[in-house]
Amino acid sequence: MPETEIDTLAIVGLGLIGSSIARGARQYGLARTIVAIDRDPGVLARVRALGLADTATDDVAAGVAGADLVILCVPVGAVGAVAEAMGAALKSGAIVSDVGSVKASVVAAVAPHLPDGVAFVPAHPVAGTEYSGPDAGFSTLFSGRWCILTPPDGTDAAASARVQAFWEGLGAIVETMTPEHHDLVLAITSHVPHLIAFNIVGTAADLEAVTQSEVIKFSAGGFRDFTRIAASDPTMWRDVFLTNKDAVLEMLGRFNEDLAALARAIRWGDGDALHELFSRTRTIRKGIVAMGQETAEADFGRARPGPVPDKASPSV
Ligand code: NAP
């Protein structure tokens, strides 16, 4: 068995992230046995049909009982209840991890339910799509993407190293920081941008002066890219904002101040201020492309849609 291989891996929540981990673990030989745990019978049926795990169950305590590594892949608002349900069943020496998009609240919700002899190494793979469920996952989701580990003070170093090796086995690049710093960084790089997308798509949908069909028809003018983000899972994002409240509100306060400054520059015709900001933001985009975190192709490399077929013409 390679040093990085886990004997029994249990994954709780087989959605986009959980099913991608299951696929990657199998494809890259990271776990000998995979146990899938989900409360949704429809999800379990898909897990069986897709062959994502060796065992699939809705019984979280029974599912984690023999596991060496348990990864919680449920919405962050659900991790506490799952940890409570499984805590007493965990074997001594097991490692518990998660993939939640918020970290301080996950540490607070999970840690109290874990018995002595079980290590907790929280993780957040900074990778995803706007799709949900077991059919949405794919084994290369984490390839070349960052995974942030936020082990609380006193976490067993060997357990952290094991989780790091697991994520590296999935192709991720691992970085470690405190849960609080993670939440601040992700508030500005992910949570506030999602909030802006949810808000602008909601505003456009509610406009009286512009029709819904005009919004859809002319969406390529910037709006379309917001709609992809605004199509993200409602449960996941509700939980992110409820659990990372302080950091999001802090970043939102800063965002509002900068937005007010921009509005002022427009009002007073301060073209230099606008040009200076837009030049700086262009450089940030180039930096992301240079780091291999985004494609350099124009318009994200989207294929040009062909002419819209004439509904009246017969199909071939
Ligand atoms: P998802 O596709 O909606 O899957 C979540 C799965 O967990 C669903 O099958 C859900 O079942 C199940 N579940 C919910 N509560 C449960 C419970 N108490 N016990 C057992 N199963 C439960 O979600 P996801 O996108 O994979 O997100 C999962 C986690 O990954 C979240 O914490 C999120 O913050 C994090 N994350 C997401 C992304 C992303 O882009 N999506 C990226 C990085 C990290 P039901 O359908 O019955 O609710």
Short mmCIF file of N, CA, C and O in Angstrom, two decimals, residues 10 14 21 48 70 105 114 119 147 159-160 181 183 201 250 253 269 271 290:
data_model
loop_
_atom_site.label_atom_id
_atom_site.label_comp_id
_atom_site.label_asym_id
_atom_site.label_seq_id
_atom_site.Cartn_x
_atom_site.Cartn_y
_atom_site.Cartn_z
N ALA A 10 -14.22 7.24 4.77
CA ALA A 10 -15.67 7.46 4.83
C ALA A 10 -15.95 8.90 4.40
O ALA A 10 -15.31 9.84 4.90
N LEU A 14 -22.54 13.03 -0.37
CA LEU A 14 -21.97 12.67 -1.68
C LEU A 14 -22.48 13.61 -2.76
O LEU A 14 -23.04 13.19 -3.77
N ILE A 21 -14.37 13.73 -4.49
CA ILE A 21 -13.33 13.10 -3.65
C ILE A 21 -13.38 11.58 -3.85
O ILE A 21 -12.34 10.93 -4.02
N ARG A 48 -24.58 4.17 -5.74
CA ARG A 48 -24.49 2.74 -6.09
C ARG A 48 -24.44 2.56 -7.60
O ARG A 48 -23.62 1.82 -8.13
N VAL A 70 -12.33 10.27 7.90
CA VAL A 70 -13.73 10.63 7.66
C VAL A 70 -13.73 12.07 7.14
O VAL A 70 -13.17 12.96 7.77
N SER A 105 -16.35 28.47 12.25
CA SER A 105 -17.62 27.94 12.76
C SER A 105 -17.64 26.41 12.67
O SER A 105 -18.25 25.74 13.51
N LEU A 114 -15.88 15.29 19.11
CA LEU A 114 -14.90 14.26 18.77
C LEU A 114 -14.22 13.74 20.02
O LEU A 114 -13.76 14.53 20.86
N ALA A 119 -8.16 12.85 15.71
CA ALA A 119 -7.63 14.16 15.28
C ALA A 119 -8.61 14.84 14.33
O ALA A 119 -9.31 14.17 13.57
N CYS A 147 -5.91 23.78 -1.76
CA CYS A 147 -6.71 23.25 -0.64
C CYS A 147 -6.09 23.82 0.63
O CYS A 147 -4.89 23.68 0.87
N ALA A 159 -1.32 13.69 11.74
CA ALA A 159 -2.67 13.69 11.13
C ALA A 159 -2.77 14.77 10.05
O ALA A 159 -3.31 14.53 8.97
N SER A 160 -2.21 15.95 10.34
CA SER A 160 -2.22 17.02 9.34
C SER A 160 -1.45 16.59 8.10
O SER A 160 -1.89 16.84 6.96
N HIS A 181 -8.12 33.36 9.81
CA HIS A 181 -7.53 34.03 8.64
C HIS A 181 -8.18 33.49 7.36
O HIS A 181 -8.47 34.26 6.44
N ASP A 183 -11.18 32.51 6.97
CA ASP A 183 -12.52 33.09 6.81
C ASP A 183 -12.47 34.52 6.28
O ASP A 183 -13.34 34.94 5.51
N VAL A 201 -27.97 39.77 -9.91
CA VAL A 201 -28.92 38.97 -10.69
C VAL A 201 -30.34 39.20 -10.14
O VAL A 201 -31.30 39.33 -10.90
N GLU A 250 -17.52 42.58 7.58
CA GLU A 250 -16.35 43.46 7.58
C GLU A 250 -15.92 43.78 6.14
O GLU A 250 -15.69 44.94 5.78
N GLY A 253 -18.44 46.02 4.35
CA GLY A 253 -18.31 47.42 4.76
C GLY A 253 -17.25 48.12 3.92
O GLY A 253 -17.45 49.21 3.39
N GLY A 269 -17.02 63.03 -12.79
CA GLY A 269 -16.28 62.92 -14.05
C GLY A 269 -14.79 62.69 -13.85
O GLY A 269 -13.97 63.14 -14.66
N GLY A 271 -12.23 60.74 -14.55
CA GLY A 271 -11.81 59.64 -15.41
C GLY A 271 -10.48 59.04 -14.98
O GLY A 271 -10.27 57.83 -15.14
N ALA A 290 -1.54 33.97 -14.77
CA ALA A 290 -0.13 33.58 -14.71
C ALA A 290 0.10 32.46 -13.69
O ALA A 290 0.98 31.63 -13.86
#
